[in-house]
XYZ file of N, CA and C in Angstrom:
396
model
N 265.979 231.235 154.948
C 266.969 230.798 155.904
C 267.839 231.956 156.353
N 267.994 232.954 155.550
C 268.718 234.137 155.986
C 270.219 233.976 155.962
N 270.863 234.578 156.945
C 272.316 234.621 157.010
C 272.847 233.397 157.747
N 273.209 232.357 157.004
C 273.644 231.100 157.603
C 274.929 231.203 158.384
N 275.722 232.228 158.131
C 276.998 232.345 158.834
C 276.850 232.984 160.199
N 275.683 233.556 160.483
C 275.482 234.150 161.814
C 275.419 233.039 162.846
N 275.984 233.314 163.999
C 276.137 232.289 165.001
C 275.972 232.931 166.371
N 275.069 232.405 167.165
C 274.830 232.943 168.499
C 275.667 232.288 169.580
N 276.599 231.419 169.207
C 277.431 230.729 170.186
C 278.683 231.551 170.418
N 278.751 232.239 171.543
C 279.907 233.091 171.845
C 280.097 234.136 170.777
N 281.321 234.279 170.315
C 281.610 235.272 169.280
C 281.240 234.756 167.887
N 281.049 233.418 167.771
C 280.765 232.829 166.464
C 282.013 232.602 165.633
N 283.171 232.934 166.177
C 284.431 232.810 165.442
C 285.430 231.979 166.250
N 286.465 231.477 165.562
C 287.520 230.730 166.256
C 286.957 229.554 167.026
N 287.234 229.482 168.316
C 286.743 228.382 169.145
C 285.227 228.372 169.279
N 284.568 229.472 168.978
C 283.113 229.554 169.058
C 282.433 229.225 167.732
N 283.194 228.780 166.738
C 282.617 228.417 165.450
C 281.814 227.133 165.579
N 280.614 227.128 165.043
C 279.823 225.914 164.943
C 279.366 225.770 163.495
N 279.157 224.541 163.084
C 278.770 224.300 161.703
C 277.456 223.538 161.679
N 277.477 222.296 161.263
C 276.264 221.483 161.163
C 275.737 221.074 162.532
N 276.515 221.269 163.538
C 276.157 220.790 164.869
C 277.029 219.614 165.285
N 277.571 218.884 164.317
C 278.522 217.817 164.603
C 279.883 218.497 164.694
N 280.426 218.557 165.888
C 281.619 219.354 166.131
C 282.762 218.490 166.624
N 283.819 218.385 165.829
C 284.995 217.667 166.265
C 285.654 216.910 165.133
N 286.796 216.336 165.432
C 287.548 215.535 164.462
C 287.269 214.059 164.719
N 287.340 213.258 163.671
C 287.081 211.825 163.772
C 288.328 211.041 164.159
N 289.501 211.641 163.986
C 290.741 210.911 164.247
C 291.719 211.788 165.029
N 292.696 211.182 165.685
C 293.704 211.960 166.393
C 294.596 212.781 165.465
N 294.648 212.417 164.199
C 295.478 213.139 163.242
C 294.639 213.438 161.992
N 293.740 214.423 162.082
C 292.755 214.645 161.019
C 293.305 215.195 159.706
N 294.573 215.558 159.652
C 295.113 216.090 158.391
C 296.041 215.098 157.697
N 296.041 213.845 158.162
C 296.904 212.829 157.559
C 296.088 211.579 157.271
N 296.335 210.979 156.096
C 295.688 209.706 155.755
C 296.352 208.602 156.568
N 295.563 207.935 157.389
C 296.060 206.800 158.157
C 294.868 205.940 158.563
N 295.099 204.982 159.411
C 294.050 204.068 159.845
C 293.424 204.512 161.170
N 293.661 205.774 161.553
C 293.192 206.283 162.837
C 291.698 206.196 163.045
N 290.925 206.349 161.969
C 289.459 206.256 162.084
C 289.061 204.890 162.633
N 289.574 203.833 162.023
C 289.224 202.485 162.477
C 289.848 202.174 163.835
N 291.053 202.676 164.094
C 291.665 202.484 165.409
C 290.774 203.061 166.502
N 290.256 204.262 166.251
C 289.374 204.894 167.239
C 288.036 204.160 167.327
N 287.448 203.868 166.179
C 286.125 203.235 166.132
C 286.100 201.926 166.909
N 287.121 201.097 166.718
C 287.142 199.780 167.364
C 287.937 199.756 168.667
N 288.667 200.815 168.968
C 289.524 200.806 170.146
C 288.873 201.280 171.429
N 287.658 201.808 171.340
C 287.023 202.408 172.520
C 285.546 202.074 172.593
N 285.011 202.183 173.807
C 283.567 202.262 173.989
C 283.191 203.717 173.753
N 281.927 203.978 173.433
C 281.499 205.317 173.050
C 280.254 205.736 173.819
N 280.222 207.011 174.238
C 279.055 207.592 174.911
C 278.385 208.595 173.987
N 277.060 208.618 174.010
C 276.278 209.574 173.232
C 276.138 210.865 174.030
N 276.554 211.991 173.441
C 276.493 213.299 174.099
C 275.981 214.338 173.102
N 275.658 215.518 173.600
C 275.290 216.622 172.717
C 276.514 217.501 172.476
N 276.680 217.926 171.229
C 277.771 218.831 170.876
C 277.462 220.224 171.427
N 278.433 221.140 171.402
C 278.144 222.515 171.827
C 277.013 223.159 171.017
N 276.816 222.677 169.782
C 275.754 223.219 168.931
C 274.432 222.474 169.111
N 274.413 221.445 169.946
C 273.177 220.745 170.263
C 272.895 219.485 169.467
N 273.807 219.041 168.628
C 273.604 217.808 167.862
C 274.087 216.608 168.674
N 273.469 215.473 168.439
C 273.915 214.253 169.094
C 275.140 213.715 168.379
N 276.160 213.363 169.153
C 277.371 212.761 168.612
C 277.964 211.854 169.679
N 278.900 211.031 169.281
C 279.500 210.037 170.166
C 280.932 210.432 170.510
N 281.332 210.218 171.771
C 282.704 210.491 172.215
C 283.277 209.223 172.851
N 284.589 208.982 172.674
C 285.196 207.774 173.240
C 285.294 207.866 174.758
N 285.164 206.710 175.389
C 285.250 206.616 176.849
C 286.695 206.337 177.238
N 287.236 207.144 178.153
C 288.566 206.899 178.704
C 289.695 207.048 177.714
N 289.568 207.967 176.782
C 290.595 208.140 175.753
C 291.803 208.879 176.335
N 293.022 208.334 176.145
C 294.205 209.047 176.628
C 294.527 210.233 175.716
N 295.309 211.163 176.211
C 295.618 212.384 175.466
C 296.239 212.105 174.101
N 297.067 211.057 173.991
C 297.710 210.782 172.700
C 296.714 210.337 171.621
N 295.497 209.967 172.020
C 294.461 209.610 171.045
C 293.414 210.712 170.902
N 293.734 211.890 171.395
C 292.866 213.044 171.187
C 293.346 213.807 169.957
N 292.492 214.654 169.430
C 292.812 215.428 168.225
C 293.341 216.805 168.612
N 294.123 217.426 167.737
C 294.525 218.805 168.010
C 293.316 219.724 167.935
N 293.264 220.674 168.827
C 292.177 221.652 168.811
C 292.282 222.473 167.519
N 291.156 222.716 166.863
C 291.152 223.340 165.534
C 291.861 224.684 165.485
N 291.713 225.488 166.511
C 292.273 226.838 166.471
C 293.480 227.019 167.386
N 293.948 225.904 167.975
C 295.149 225.944 168.812
C 295.704 224.529 168.899
N 296.556 224.162 167.970
C 297.041 222.782 167.892
C 297.903 222.364 169.085
N 298.242 223.308 169.963
C 298.989 222.928 171.162
C 298.074 222.277 172.204
N 296.770 222.372 172.013
C 295.797 221.764 172.917
C 295.158 220.563 172.239
N 294.723 219.592 173.048
C 294.092 218.376 172.521
C 292.626 218.332 172.971
N 291.775 217.793 172.093
C 290.343 217.634 172.384
C 289.915 216.219 172.001
N 288.827 215.772 172.565
C 288.353 214.429 172.267
C 287.889 214.326 170.815
N 288.034 213.148 170.269
C 287.510 212.875 168.928
C 286.017 212.601 169.039
N 285.344 212.589 167.901
C 283.902 212.321 167.893
C 283.570 211.334 166.783
N 282.393 210.774 166.863
C 281.816 209.965 165.796
C 280.324 210.310 165.721
N 279.740 210.029 164.562
C 278.288 210.198 164.401
C 277.626 208.830 164.573
N 276.311 208.835 164.600
C 275.586 207.572 164.671
C 275.853 206.734 163.422
N 276.053 207.381 162.268
C 276.414 206.648 161.051
C 277.754 205.938 161.237
N 278.699 206.576 161.914
C 279.981 205.929 162.201
C 279.789 204.736 163.128
N 278.915 204.887 164.117
C 278.660 203.770 165.029
C 278.067 202.580 164.276
N 277.305 202.849 163.222
C 276.769 201.758 162.398
C 277.899 200.979 161.737
N 279.003 201.663 161.422
C 280.157 200.985 160.815
C 280.780 199.988 161.788
N 280.468 200.134 163.039
C 280.960 199.209 164.062
C 279.877 198.214 164.487
N 278.665 198.679 164.670
C 277.611 197.874 165.289
C 276.792 197.043 164.308
N 276.609 197.515 163.095
C 275.801 196.790 162.126
C 276.503 195.484 161.749
N 275.768 194.368 161.702
C 276.436 193.091 161.428
C 277.138 193.042 160.062
N 276.587 193.668 159.057
C 277.209 193.637 157.726
C 278.312 194.681 157.627
N 277.990 195.939 157.936
C 279.003 197.001 157.867
C 280.135 196.758 158.847
N 279.804 196.197 160.013
C 280.830 195.923 161.017
C 281.892 194.962 160.507
N 281.471 193.911 159.807
C 282.431 192.947 159.257
C 283.310 193.595 158.185
N 282.713 194.427 157.338
C 283.484 195.129 156.306
C 284.497 196.060 156.965
N 284.041 196.813 157.967
C 284.928 197.757 158.666
C 286.071 197.033 159.365
N 285.764 195.913 159.995
C 286.822 195.135 160.663
C 287.850 194.642 159.644
N 287.364 194.186 158.474
C 288.294 193.731 157.437
C 289.192 194.879 156.979
N 288.600 196.058 156.753
C 289.397 197.220 156.352
C 290.359 197.643 157.450
N 289.947 197.517 158.709
C 290.836 197.873 159.816
C 292.058 196.955 159.843
N 291.832 195.674 159.607
C 292.932 194.703 159.616
C 293.778 194.762 158.344
N 293.226 195.320 157.273
C 293.906 195.354 155.976
C 293.900 196.777 155.430
N 294.720 197.666 155.980
C 294.677 199.079 155.573
C 295.003 199.297 154.087
N 295.829 198.460 153.489
C 296.118 198.628 152.061
C 294.888 198.322 151.209
N 294.134 197.319 151.618
C 292.883 197.000 150.917
C 291.901 198.168 151.037
N 291.824 198.750 152.228
C 290.940 199.905 152.422
C 291.398 201.084 151.575
N 292.684 201.374 151.572
C 293.201 202.507 150.791
C 292.875 202.330 149.313
N 293.012 201.122 148.807
C 292.696 200.855 147.400
C 291.203 201.035 147.130
N 290.353 200.477 147.992
C 288.900 200.607 147.805
C 288.473 202.069 147.897
N 289.055 202.797 148.831
C 288.717 204.209 148.981
C 289.154 204.998 147.749
N 290.371 204.751 147.274
C 290.870 205.470 146.093
C 289.988 205.219 144.882
N 289.570 203.983 144.690
C 288.701 203.653 143.558
C 287.341 204.332 143.695
N 286.770 204.306 144.889
C 285.473 204.951 145.107
C 285.584 206.461 144.945
N 286.655 207.041 145.473
C 286.862 208.495 145.356
C 287.014 208.907 143.896
N 287.777 208.130 143.130
C 287.940 208.419 141.711
C 286.593 208.358 141.000
N 285.828 207.329 141.286
C 284.514 207.167 140.657
C 283.602 208.335 141.023
N 283.618 208.723 142.285
C 282.791 209.827 142.739
C 283.197 211.144 142.083
N 284.472 211.421 142.028
C 284.931 212.719 141.534
C 285.015 212.788 140.011
N 284.922 211.658 139.337
C 284.992 211.645 137.875
C 283.686 211.192 137.226
N 282.663 211.051 138.009
C 281.382 210.546 137.511
C 280.857 211.373 136.350
N 280.906 212.682 136.459
C 280.367 213.547 135.428
C 281.148 213.379 134.111
N 282.452 213.202 134.216
C 283.264 213.043 133.020
C 282.943 211.728 132.328
N 282.695 210.664 133.095
C 282.373 209.364 132.527
C 281.018 209.430 131.840
N 280.045 210.072 132.471
C 278.714 210.178 131.873
C 278.761 210.947 130.556
N 279.571 211.955 130.457
C 279.671 212.721 129.221
C 280.282 211.884 128.099
N 281.184 210.988 128.457
C 281.796 210.127 127.435
C 280.774 209.129 126.903
N 279.884 208.666 127.771
C 278.897 207.658 127.396
C 277.772 208.266 126.581
N 277.339 209.475 126.918
C 276.183 210.066 126.243
C 276.520 210.765 124.951
């Protein structure tokens, strides 16, 4: 695979940085825990577009500036948020959609479920060592 940090998009640095190909923030306030993900997911229609790196991703239709995210390398500018096809499944799938809607309407329930899952994920190795 070679030098994974090499990038042929512009300078490859700052605004020209690309990663997995999915480029953008999922919420208008990506550095704060809030319900913005679900607000965006259910608050807009979404169009499928290609990212600057060529990956398919979804962008909201008709999003006002206050629901855009700060630009990564210049927070005085705003850019559109994005979602992946997996995120769209959280809205469109009949089972996941109902769960997501419930979490959107009940942010405290979501915060609790997320905290429990995060703890389980990040402490899994410690639990396995206690059992074995």
